[in-house]
PDB file of C-alpha atoms in Angstrom:
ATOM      1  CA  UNK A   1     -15.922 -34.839 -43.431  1.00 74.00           C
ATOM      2  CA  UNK A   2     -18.139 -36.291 -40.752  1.00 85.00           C
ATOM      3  CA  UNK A   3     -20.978 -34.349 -39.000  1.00 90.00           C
ATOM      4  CA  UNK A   4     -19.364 -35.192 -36.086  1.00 94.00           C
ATOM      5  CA  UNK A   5     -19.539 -31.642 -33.528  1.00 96.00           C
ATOM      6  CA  UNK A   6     -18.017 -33.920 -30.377  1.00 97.00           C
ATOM      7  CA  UNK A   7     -15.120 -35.931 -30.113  1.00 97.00           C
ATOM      8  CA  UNK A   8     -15.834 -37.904 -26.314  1.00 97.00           C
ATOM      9  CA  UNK A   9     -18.572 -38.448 -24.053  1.00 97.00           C
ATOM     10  CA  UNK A  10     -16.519 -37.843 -20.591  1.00 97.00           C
ATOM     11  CA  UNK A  11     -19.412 -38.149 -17.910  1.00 97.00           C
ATOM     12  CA  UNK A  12     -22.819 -39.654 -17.597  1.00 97.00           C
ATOM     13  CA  UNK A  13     -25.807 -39.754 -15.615  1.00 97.00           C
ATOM     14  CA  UNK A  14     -28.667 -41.333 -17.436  1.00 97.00           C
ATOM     15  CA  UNK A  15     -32.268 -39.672 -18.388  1.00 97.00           C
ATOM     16  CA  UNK A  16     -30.096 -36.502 -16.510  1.00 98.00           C
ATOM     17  CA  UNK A  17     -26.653 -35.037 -17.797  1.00 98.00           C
ATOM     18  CA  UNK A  18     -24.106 -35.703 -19.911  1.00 98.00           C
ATOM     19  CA  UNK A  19     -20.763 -34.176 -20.593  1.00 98.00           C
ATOM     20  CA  UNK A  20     -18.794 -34.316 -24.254  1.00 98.00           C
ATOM     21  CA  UNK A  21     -15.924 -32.567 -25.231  1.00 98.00           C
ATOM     22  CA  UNK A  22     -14.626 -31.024 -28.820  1.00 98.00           C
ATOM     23  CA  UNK A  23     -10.979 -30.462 -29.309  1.00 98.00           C
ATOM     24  CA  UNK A  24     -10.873 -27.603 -32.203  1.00 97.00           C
ATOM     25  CA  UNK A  25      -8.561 -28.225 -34.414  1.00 96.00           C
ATOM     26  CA  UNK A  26      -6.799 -25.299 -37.075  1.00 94.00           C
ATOM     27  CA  UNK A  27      -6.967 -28.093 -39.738  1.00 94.00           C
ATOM     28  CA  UNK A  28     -11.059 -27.562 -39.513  1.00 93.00           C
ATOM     29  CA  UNK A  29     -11.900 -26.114 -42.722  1.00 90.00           C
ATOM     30  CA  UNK A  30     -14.591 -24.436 -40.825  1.00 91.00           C
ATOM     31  CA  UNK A  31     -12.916 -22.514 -38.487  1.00 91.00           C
ATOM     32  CA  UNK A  32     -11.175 -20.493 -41.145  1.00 87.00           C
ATOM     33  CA  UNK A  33     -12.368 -17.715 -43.398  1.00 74.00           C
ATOM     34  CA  UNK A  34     -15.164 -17.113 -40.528  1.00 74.00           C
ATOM     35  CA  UNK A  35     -14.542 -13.632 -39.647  1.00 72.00           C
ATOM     36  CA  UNK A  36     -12.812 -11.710 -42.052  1.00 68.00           C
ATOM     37  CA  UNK A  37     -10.683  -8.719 -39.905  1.00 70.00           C
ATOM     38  CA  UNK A  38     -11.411  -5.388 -40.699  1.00 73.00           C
ATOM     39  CA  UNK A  39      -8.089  -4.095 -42.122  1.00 79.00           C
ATOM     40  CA  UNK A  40      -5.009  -2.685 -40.652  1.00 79.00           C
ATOM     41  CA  UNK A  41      -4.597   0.754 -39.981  1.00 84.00           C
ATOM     42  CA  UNK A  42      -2.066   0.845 -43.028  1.00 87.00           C
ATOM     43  CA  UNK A  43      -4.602  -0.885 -45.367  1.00 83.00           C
ATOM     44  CA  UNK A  44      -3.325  -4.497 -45.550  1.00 83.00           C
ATOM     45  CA  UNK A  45      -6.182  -6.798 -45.175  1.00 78.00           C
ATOM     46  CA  UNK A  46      -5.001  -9.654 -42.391  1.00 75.00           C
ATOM     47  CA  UNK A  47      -6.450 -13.532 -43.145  1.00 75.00           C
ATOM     48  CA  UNK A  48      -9.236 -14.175 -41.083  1.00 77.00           C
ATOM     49  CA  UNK A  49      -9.435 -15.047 -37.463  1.00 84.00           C
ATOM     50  CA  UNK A  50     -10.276 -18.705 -37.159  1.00 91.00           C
ATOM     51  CA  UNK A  51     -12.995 -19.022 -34.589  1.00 94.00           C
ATOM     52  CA  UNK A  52     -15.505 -21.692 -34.165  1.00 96.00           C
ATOM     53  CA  UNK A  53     -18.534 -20.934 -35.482  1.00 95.00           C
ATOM     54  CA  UNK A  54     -21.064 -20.647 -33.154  1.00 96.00           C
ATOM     55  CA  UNK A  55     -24.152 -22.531 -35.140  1.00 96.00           C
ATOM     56  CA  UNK A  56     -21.677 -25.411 -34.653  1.00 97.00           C
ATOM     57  CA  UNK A  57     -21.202 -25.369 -31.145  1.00 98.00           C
ATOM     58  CA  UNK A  58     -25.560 -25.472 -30.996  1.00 98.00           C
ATOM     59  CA  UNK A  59     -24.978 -28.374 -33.028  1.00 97.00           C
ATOM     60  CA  UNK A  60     -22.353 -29.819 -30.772  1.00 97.00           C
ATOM     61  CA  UNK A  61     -24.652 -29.384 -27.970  1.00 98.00           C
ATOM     62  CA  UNK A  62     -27.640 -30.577 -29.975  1.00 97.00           C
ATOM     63  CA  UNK A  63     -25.341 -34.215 -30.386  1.00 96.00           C
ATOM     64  CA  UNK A  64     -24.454 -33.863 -26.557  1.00 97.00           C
ATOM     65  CA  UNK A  65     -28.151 -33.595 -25.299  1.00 98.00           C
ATOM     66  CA  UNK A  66     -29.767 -35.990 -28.030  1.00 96.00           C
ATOM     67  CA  UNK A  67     -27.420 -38.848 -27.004  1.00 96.00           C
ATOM     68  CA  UNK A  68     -28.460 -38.029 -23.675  1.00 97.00           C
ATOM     69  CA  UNK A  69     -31.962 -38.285 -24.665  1.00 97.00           C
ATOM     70  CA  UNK A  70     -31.774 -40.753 -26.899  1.00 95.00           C
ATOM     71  CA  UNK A  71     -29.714 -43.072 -23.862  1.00 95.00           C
ATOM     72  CA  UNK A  72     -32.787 -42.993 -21.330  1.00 96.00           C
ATOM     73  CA  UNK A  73     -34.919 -45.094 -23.439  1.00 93.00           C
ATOM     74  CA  UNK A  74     -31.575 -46.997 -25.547  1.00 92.00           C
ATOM     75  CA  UNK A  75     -31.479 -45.858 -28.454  1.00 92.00           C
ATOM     76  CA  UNK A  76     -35.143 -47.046 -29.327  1.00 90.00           C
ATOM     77  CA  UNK A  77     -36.540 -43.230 -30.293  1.00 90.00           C
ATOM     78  CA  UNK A  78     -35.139 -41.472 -32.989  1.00 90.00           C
ATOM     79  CA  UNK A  79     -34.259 -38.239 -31.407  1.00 93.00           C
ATOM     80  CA  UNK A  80     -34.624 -35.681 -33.762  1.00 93.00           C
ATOM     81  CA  UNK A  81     -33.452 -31.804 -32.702  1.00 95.00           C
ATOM     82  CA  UNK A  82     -37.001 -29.662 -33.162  1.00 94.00           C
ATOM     83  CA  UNK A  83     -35.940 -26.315 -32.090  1.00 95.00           C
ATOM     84  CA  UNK A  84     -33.548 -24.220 -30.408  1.00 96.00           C
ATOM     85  CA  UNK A  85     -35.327 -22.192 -27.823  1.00 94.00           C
ATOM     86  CA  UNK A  86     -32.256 -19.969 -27.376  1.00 94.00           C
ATOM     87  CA  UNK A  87     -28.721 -19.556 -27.939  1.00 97.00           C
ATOM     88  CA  UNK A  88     -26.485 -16.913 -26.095  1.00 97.00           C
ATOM     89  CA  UNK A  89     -22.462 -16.827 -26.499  1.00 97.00           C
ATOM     90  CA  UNK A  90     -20.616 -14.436 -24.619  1.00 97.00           C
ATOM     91  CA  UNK A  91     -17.325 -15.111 -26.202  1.00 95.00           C
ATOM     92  CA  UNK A  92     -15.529 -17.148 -29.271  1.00 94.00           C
ATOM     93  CA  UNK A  93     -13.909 -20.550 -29.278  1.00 96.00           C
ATOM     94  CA  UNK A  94     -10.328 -20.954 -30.842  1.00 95.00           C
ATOM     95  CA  UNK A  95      -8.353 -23.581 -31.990  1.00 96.00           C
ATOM     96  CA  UNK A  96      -6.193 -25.212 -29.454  1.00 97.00           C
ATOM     97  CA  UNK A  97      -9.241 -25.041 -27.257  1.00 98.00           C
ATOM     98  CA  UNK A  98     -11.072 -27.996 -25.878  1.00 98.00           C
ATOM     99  CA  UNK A  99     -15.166 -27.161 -25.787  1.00 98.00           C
ATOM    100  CA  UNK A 100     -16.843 -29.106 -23.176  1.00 98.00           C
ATOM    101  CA  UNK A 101     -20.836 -29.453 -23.567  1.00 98.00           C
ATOM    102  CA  UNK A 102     -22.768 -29.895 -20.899  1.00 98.00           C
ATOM    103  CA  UNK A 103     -26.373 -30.610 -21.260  1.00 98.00           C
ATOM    104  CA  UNK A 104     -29.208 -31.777 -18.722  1.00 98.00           C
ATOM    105  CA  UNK A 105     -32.913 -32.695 -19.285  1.00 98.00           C
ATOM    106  CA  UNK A 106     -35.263 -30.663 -18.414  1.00 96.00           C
ATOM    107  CA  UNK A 107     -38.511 -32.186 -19.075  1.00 94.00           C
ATOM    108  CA  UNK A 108     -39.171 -35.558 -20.807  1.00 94.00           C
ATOM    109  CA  UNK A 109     -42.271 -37.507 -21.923  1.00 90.00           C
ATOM    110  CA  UNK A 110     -43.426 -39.942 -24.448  1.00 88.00           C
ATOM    111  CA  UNK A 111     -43.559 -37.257 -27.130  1.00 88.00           C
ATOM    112  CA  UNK A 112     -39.893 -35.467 -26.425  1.00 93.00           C
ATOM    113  CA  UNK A 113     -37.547 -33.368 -24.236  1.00 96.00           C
ATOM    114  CA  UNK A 114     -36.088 -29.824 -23.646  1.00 96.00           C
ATOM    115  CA  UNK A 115     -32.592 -29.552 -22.520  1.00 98.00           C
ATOM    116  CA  UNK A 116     -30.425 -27.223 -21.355  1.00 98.00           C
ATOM    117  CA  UNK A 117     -26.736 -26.638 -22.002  1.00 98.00           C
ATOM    118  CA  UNK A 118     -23.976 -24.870 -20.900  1.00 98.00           C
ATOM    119  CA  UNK A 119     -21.019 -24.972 -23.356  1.00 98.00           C
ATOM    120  CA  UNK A 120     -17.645 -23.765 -21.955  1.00 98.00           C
ATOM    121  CA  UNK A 121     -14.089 -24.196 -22.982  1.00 98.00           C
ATOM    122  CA  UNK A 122     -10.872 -25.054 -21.710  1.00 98.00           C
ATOM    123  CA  UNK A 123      -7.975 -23.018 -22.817  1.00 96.00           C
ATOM    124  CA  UNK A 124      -4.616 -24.977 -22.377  1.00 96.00           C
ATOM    125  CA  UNK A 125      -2.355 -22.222 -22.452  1.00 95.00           C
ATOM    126  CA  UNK A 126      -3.739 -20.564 -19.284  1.00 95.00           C
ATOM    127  CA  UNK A 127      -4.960 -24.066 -17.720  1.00 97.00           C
ATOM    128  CA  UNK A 128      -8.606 -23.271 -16.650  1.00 96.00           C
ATOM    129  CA  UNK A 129     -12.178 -23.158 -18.534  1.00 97.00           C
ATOM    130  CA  UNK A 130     -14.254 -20.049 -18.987  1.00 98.00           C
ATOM    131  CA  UNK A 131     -17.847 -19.975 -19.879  1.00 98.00           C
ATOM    132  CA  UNK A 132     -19.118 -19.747 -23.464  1.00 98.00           C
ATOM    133  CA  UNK A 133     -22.548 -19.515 -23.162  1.00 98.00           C
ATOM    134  CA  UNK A 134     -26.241 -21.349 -23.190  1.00 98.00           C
ATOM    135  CA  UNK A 135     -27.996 -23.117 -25.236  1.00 98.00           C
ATOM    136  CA  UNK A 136     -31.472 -24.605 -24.227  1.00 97.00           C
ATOM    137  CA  UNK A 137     -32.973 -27.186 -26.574  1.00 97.00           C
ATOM    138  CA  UNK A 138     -36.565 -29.349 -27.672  1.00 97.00           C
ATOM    139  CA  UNK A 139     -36.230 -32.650 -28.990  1.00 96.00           C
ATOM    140  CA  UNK A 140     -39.071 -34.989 -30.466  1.00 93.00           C
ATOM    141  CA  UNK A 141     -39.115 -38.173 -30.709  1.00 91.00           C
ATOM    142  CA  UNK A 142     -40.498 -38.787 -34.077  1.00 83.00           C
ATOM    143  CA  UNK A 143     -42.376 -41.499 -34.210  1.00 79.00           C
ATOM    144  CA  UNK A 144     -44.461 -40.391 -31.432  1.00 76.00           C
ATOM    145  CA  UNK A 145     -44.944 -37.384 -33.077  1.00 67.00           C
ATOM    146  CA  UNK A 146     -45.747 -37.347 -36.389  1.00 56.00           C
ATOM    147  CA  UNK A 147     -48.729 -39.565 -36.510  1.00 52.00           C
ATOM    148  CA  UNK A 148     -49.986 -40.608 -39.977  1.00 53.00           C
ATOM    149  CA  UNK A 149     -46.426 -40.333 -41.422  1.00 62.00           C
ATOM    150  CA  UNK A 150     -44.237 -43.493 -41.622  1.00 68.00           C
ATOM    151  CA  UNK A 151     -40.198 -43.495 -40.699  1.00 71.00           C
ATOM    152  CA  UNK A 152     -37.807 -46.210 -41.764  1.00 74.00           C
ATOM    153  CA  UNK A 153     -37.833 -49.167 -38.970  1.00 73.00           C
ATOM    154  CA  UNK A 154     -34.107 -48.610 -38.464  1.00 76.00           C
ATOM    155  CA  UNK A 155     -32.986 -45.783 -36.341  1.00 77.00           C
ATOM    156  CA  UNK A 156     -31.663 -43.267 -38.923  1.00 77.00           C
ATOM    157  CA  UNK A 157     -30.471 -40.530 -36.032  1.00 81.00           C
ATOM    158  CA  UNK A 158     -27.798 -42.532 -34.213  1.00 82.00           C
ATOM    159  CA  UNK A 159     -25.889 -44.232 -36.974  1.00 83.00           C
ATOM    160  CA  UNK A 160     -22.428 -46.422 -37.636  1.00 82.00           C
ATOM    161  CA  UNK A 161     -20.718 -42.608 -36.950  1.00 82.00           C
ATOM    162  CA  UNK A 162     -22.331 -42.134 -33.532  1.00 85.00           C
ATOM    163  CA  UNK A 163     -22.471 -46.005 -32.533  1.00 89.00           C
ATOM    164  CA  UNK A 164     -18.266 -45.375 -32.367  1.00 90.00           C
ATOM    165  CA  UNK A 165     -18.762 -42.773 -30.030  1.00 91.00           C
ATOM    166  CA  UNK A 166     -21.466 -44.509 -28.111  1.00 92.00           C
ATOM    167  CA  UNK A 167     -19.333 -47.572 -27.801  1.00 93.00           C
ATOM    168  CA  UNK A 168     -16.361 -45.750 -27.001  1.00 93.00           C
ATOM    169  CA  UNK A 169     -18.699 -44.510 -23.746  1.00 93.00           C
ATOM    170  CA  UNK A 170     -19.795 -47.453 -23.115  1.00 92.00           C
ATOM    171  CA  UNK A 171     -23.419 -46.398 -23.365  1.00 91.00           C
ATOM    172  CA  UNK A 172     -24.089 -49.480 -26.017  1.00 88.00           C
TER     173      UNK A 172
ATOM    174  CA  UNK B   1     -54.373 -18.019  -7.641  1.00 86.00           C
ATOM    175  CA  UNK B   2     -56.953 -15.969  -9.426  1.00 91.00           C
ATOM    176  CA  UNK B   3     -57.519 -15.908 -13.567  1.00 92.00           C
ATOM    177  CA  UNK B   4     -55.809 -12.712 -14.099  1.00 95.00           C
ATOM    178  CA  UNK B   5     -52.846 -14.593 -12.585  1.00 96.00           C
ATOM    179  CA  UNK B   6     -53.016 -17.598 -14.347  1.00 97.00           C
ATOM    180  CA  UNK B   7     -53.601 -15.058 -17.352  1.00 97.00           C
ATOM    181  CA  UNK B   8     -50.762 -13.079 -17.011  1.00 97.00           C
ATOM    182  CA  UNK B   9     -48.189 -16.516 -16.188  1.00 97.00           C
ATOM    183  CA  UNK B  10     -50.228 -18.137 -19.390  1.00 97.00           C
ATOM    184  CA  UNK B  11     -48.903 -14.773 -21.354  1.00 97.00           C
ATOM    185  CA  UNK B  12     -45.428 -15.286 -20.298  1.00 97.00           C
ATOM    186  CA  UNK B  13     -45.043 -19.011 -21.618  1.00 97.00           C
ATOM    187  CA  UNK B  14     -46.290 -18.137 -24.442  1.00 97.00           C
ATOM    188  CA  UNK B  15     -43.756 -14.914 -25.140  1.00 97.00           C
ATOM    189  CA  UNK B  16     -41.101 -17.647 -23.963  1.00 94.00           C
ATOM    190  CA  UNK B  17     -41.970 -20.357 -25.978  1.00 95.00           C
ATOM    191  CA  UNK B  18     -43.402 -18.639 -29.148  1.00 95.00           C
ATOM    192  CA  UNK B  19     -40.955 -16.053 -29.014  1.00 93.00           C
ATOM    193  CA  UNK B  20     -43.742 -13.492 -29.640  1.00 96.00           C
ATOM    194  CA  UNK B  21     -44.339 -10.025 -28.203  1.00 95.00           C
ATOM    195  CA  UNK B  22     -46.499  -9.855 -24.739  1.00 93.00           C
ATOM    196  CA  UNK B  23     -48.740  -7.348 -26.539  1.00 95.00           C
ATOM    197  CA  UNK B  24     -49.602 -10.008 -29.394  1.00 96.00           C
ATOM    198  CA  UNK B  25     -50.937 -11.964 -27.231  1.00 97.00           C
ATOM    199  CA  UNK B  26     -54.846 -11.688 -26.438  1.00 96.00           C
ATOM    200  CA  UNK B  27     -57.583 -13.911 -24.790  1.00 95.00           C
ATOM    201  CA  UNK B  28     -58.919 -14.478 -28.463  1.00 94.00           C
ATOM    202  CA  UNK B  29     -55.458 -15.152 -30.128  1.00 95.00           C
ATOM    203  CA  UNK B  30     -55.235 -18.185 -31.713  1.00 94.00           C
ATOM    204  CA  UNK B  31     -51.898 -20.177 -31.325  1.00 94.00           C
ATOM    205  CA  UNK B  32     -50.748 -20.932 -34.712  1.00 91.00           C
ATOM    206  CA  UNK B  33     -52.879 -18.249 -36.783  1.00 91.00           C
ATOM    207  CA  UNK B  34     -52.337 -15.491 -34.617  1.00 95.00           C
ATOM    208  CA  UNK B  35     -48.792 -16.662 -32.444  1.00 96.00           C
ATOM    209  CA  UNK B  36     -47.060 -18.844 -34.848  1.00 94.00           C
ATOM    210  CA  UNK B  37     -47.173 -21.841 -32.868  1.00 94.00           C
ATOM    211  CA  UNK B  38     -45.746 -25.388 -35.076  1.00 89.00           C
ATOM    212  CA  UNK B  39     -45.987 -28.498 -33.993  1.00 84.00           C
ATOM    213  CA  UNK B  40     -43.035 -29.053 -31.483  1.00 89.00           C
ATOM    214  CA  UNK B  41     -44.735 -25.347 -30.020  1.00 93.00           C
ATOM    215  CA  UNK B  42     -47.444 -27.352 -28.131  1.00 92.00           C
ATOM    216  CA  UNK B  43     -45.500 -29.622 -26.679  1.00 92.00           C
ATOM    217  CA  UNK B  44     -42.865 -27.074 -25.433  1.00 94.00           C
ATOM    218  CA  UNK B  45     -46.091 -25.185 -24.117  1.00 96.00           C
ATOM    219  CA  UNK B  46     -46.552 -27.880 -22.278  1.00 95.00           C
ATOM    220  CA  UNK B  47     -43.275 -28.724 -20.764  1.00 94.00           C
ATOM    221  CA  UNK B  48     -43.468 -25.139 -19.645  1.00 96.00           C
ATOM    222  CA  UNK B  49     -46.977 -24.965 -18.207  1.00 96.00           C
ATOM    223  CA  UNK B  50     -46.424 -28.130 -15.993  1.00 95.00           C
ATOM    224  CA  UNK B  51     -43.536 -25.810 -14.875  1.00 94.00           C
ATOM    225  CA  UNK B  52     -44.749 -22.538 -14.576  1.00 96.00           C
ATOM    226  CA  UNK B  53     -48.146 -23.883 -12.127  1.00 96.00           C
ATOM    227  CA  UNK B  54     -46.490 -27.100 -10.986  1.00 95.00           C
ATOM    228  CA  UNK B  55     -49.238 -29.377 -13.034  1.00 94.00           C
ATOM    229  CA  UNK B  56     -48.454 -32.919 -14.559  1.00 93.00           C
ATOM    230  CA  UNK B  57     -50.347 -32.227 -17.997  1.00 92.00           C
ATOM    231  CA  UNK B  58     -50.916 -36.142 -20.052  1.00 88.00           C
ATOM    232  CA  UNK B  59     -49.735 -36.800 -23.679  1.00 83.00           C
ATOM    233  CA  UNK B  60     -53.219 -35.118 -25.414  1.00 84.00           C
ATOM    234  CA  UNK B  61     -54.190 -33.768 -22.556  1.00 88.00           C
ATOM    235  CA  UNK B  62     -54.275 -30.423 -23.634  1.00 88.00           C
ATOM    236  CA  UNK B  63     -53.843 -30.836 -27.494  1.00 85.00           C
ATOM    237  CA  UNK B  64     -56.013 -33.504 -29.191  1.00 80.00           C
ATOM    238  CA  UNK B  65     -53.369 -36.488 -30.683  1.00 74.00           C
ATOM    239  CA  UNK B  66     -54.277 -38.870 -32.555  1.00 72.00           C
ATOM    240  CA  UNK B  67     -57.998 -36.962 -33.985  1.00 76.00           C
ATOM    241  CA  UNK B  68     -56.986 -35.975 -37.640  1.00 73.00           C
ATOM    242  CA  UNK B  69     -55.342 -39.184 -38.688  1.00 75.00           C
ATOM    243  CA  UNK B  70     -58.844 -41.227 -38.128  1.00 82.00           C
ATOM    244  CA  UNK B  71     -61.147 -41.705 -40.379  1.00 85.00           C
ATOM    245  CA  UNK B  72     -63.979 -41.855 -38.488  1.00 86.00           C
ATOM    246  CA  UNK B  73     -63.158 -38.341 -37.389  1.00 89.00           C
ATOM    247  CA  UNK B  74     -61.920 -37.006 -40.240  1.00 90.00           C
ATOM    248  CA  UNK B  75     -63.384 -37.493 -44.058  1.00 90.00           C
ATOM    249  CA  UNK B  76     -62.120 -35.645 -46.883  1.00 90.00           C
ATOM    250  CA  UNK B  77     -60.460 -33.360 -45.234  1.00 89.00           C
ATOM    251  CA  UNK B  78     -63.380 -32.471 -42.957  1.00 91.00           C
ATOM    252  CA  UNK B  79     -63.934 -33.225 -39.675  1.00 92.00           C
ATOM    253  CA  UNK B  80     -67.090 -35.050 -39.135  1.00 92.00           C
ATOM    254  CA  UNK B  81     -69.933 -34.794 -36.525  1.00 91.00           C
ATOM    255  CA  UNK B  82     -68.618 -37.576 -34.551  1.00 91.00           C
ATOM    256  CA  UNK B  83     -64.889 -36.270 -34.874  1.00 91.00           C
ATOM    257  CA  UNK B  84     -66.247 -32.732 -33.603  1.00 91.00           C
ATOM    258  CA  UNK B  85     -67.768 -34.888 -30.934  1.00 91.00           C
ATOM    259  CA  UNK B  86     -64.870 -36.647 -29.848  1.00 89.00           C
ATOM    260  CA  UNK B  87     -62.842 -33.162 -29.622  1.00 90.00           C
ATOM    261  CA  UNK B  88     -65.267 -31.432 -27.690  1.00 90.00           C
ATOM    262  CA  UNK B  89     -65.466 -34.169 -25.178  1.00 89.00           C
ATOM    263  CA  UNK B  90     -62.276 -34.314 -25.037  1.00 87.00           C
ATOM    264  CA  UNK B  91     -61.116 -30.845 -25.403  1.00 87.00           C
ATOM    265  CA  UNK B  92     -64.071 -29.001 -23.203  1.00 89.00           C
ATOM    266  CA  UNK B  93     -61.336 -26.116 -22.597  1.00 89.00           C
ATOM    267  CA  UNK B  94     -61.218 -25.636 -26.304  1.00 90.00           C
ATOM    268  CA  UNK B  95     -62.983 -23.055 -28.614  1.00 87.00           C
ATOM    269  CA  UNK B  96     -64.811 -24.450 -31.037  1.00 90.00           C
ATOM    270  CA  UNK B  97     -66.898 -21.731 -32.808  1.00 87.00           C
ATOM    271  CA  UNK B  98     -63.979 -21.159 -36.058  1.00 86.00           C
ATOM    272  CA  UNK B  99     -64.456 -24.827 -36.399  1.00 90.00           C
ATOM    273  CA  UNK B 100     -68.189 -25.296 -36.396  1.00 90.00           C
ATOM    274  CA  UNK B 101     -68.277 -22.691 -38.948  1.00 91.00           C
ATOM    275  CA  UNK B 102     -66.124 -24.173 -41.258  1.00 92.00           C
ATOM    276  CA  UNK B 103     -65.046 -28.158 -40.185  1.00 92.00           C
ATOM    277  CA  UNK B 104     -61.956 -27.884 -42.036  1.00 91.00           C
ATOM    278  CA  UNK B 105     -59.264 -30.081 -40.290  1.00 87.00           C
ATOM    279  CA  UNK B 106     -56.905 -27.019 -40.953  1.00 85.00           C
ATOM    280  CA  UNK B 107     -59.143 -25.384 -38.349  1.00 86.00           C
ATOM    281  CA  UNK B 108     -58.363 -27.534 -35.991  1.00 87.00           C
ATOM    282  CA  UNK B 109     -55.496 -26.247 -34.529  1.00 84.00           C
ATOM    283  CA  UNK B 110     -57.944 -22.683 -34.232  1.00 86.00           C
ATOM    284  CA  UNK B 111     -59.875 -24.117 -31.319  1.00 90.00           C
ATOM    285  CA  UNK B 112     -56.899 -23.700 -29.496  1.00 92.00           C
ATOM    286  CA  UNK B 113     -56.711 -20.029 -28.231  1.00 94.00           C
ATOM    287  CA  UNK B 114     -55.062 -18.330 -25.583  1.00 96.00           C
ATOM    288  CA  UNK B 115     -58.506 -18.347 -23.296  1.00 95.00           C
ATOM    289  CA  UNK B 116     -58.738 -21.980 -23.838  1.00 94.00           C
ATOM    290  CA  UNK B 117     -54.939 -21.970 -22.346  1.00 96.00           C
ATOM    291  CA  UNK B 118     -55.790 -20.475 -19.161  1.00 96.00           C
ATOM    292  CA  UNK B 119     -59.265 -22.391 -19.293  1.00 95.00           C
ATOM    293  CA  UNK B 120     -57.595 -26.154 -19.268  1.00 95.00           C
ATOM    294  CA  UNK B 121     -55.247 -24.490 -16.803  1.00 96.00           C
ATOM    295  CA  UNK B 122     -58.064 -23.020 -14.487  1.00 95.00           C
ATOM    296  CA  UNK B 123     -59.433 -26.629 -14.408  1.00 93.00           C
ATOM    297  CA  UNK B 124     -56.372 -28.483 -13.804  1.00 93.00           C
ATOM    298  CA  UNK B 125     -55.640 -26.076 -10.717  1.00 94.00           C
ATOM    299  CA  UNK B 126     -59.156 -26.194  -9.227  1.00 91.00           C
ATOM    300  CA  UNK B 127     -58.951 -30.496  -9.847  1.00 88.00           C
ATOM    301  CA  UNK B 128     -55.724 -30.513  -7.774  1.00 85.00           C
ATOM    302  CA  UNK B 129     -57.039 -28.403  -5.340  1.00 85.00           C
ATOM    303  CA  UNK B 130     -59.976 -30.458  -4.331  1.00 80.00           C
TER     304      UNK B 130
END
């Protein structure tokens, strides 16, 4: 498996927003055995409900925004996710679903960045996308950060994985 | 805008960012002792004070960079006179009186209290001002 939480940059506006989207799939391991169901009113225990889990849509958005991050200076800081200030879903993703991510920088200096994200999903059966929730975001920029400590020269955050995705965008 | 006011908005960044209760925090309260504050804290502090008063606040503006990692400020784990110095020039919004005691570079991050917050911001406001 590749810790890969987006499937396709779709828009850009550098140093400001960018949109990917996730298709979930049912042949995810990780969207099954996620919820168990309570069991049925004549005691038969259904399989679980296959949902997205949620941590994994903050990581989806924490891709989303760090690419955006990381493509106002190109590529040169490694962008490293430092905390989640908050994360609020008001509903589940399924399978069949298409998540779209969109983040946008908030603040941005030398040192890092805060982004915010609103994650929603697009549900093909009824043709329209519904909101998800919000996730806002910090990012640091390692190497400004961590003085005194030493990081490999080569830029460990956006590697051969990401570069396909990048390319694909046309952001490198 | 008055101190209680820059106080009270100083309070509310912190509750944001630190995710702490408003009654934890205190003039003397120290950020990472007392709040809980790590690293990538300060500079979310600061992302949200340039927001919250409309400042522009400079990489170690407000929190000294660069100060333990030299060695003519810091030896054997101590900050020296001339590292002290340097912070207090640099830092004249800071509280220094934990790390006089006890020069400990661990005590660094204790000059840093929730006065010394609405201090630096008090200064910034009244530089823009005039």
């Amino acid at each position: 498996m590749r810790w890969m939480w987006i499937d396709q940059i779709v828009e850009v506006e550098r140093g400001q927003r960018l949109v990917a989207i996730k298709n979930v799939s049912l042949a995810e391991d990780v969207v099954h055995d996620h919820f168990p169901t309570q069991p049925a009113p004549n005691g038969e225990q259904l399989d679980a409900l296959p949902v997205m889990p949620a941590s994994l849509l903050i990581e989806g958005m924490a891709q989303t925004a760090g690419i955006l991050v990381g493509h106002a200076n190109d590529f040169a800081e490694k962008v490293i996710l430092a905390k989640i200030n908050k994360a609020r879903f008001t509903c589940d993703v399924f399978p069949g679903q298409t998540v779209r991510f969109e983040a946008r920088i908030d603040r941005m200096d030398e040192s890092g960045a805060s982004a915010t994200g609103q994650v929603s999903a697009y549900d093909h059966a009824r043709q329209q996308y519904h909101d998800v929730g919000t996730v806002e975001l910090m990012f640091s920029h390692i190497d400004q950060n961590m003085t005194g400590l030493e990081f490999p020269e080569e830029n460990f955050v956006f590697t051969d994985n990401f570069k396909t995705l990048l390319r694909a965008a046309e952001l490198i | 805008m008055d101190r209680n006011e820059i106080y009270d908005k100083v309070s509310d960044v912190l509750v944001d960012a630190l995710g702490v209760d408003d009654d934890e925090v205190s003039p003397q309260a120290t950020l990472t002792s007392d709040l809980g504050a790590e690293s990538i804290d300060f500079l979310d502090i600061v992302f949200r004070l340039e927001k919250a008063f409309d400042i522009k606040i400079a990489q170690g503006e407000l929190f000294p960079d660069n100060v333990a990692q030299n060695p003519e400020y810091v030896q054997d784990g101590k900050v020296t006179g001339k590292g002290l110095a340097e912070l207090k020039q640099r830092m004249p919004h800071a509280d220094f009186a934990t790390l006089e005691q006890n020069p400990d570079v661990n005590n660094v991050a204790e000059i840093f209290t929730v006065e010394a917050i609405v201090r630096f911001v008090e200064s910034k406001l009244s530089a823009a001002a005039s």
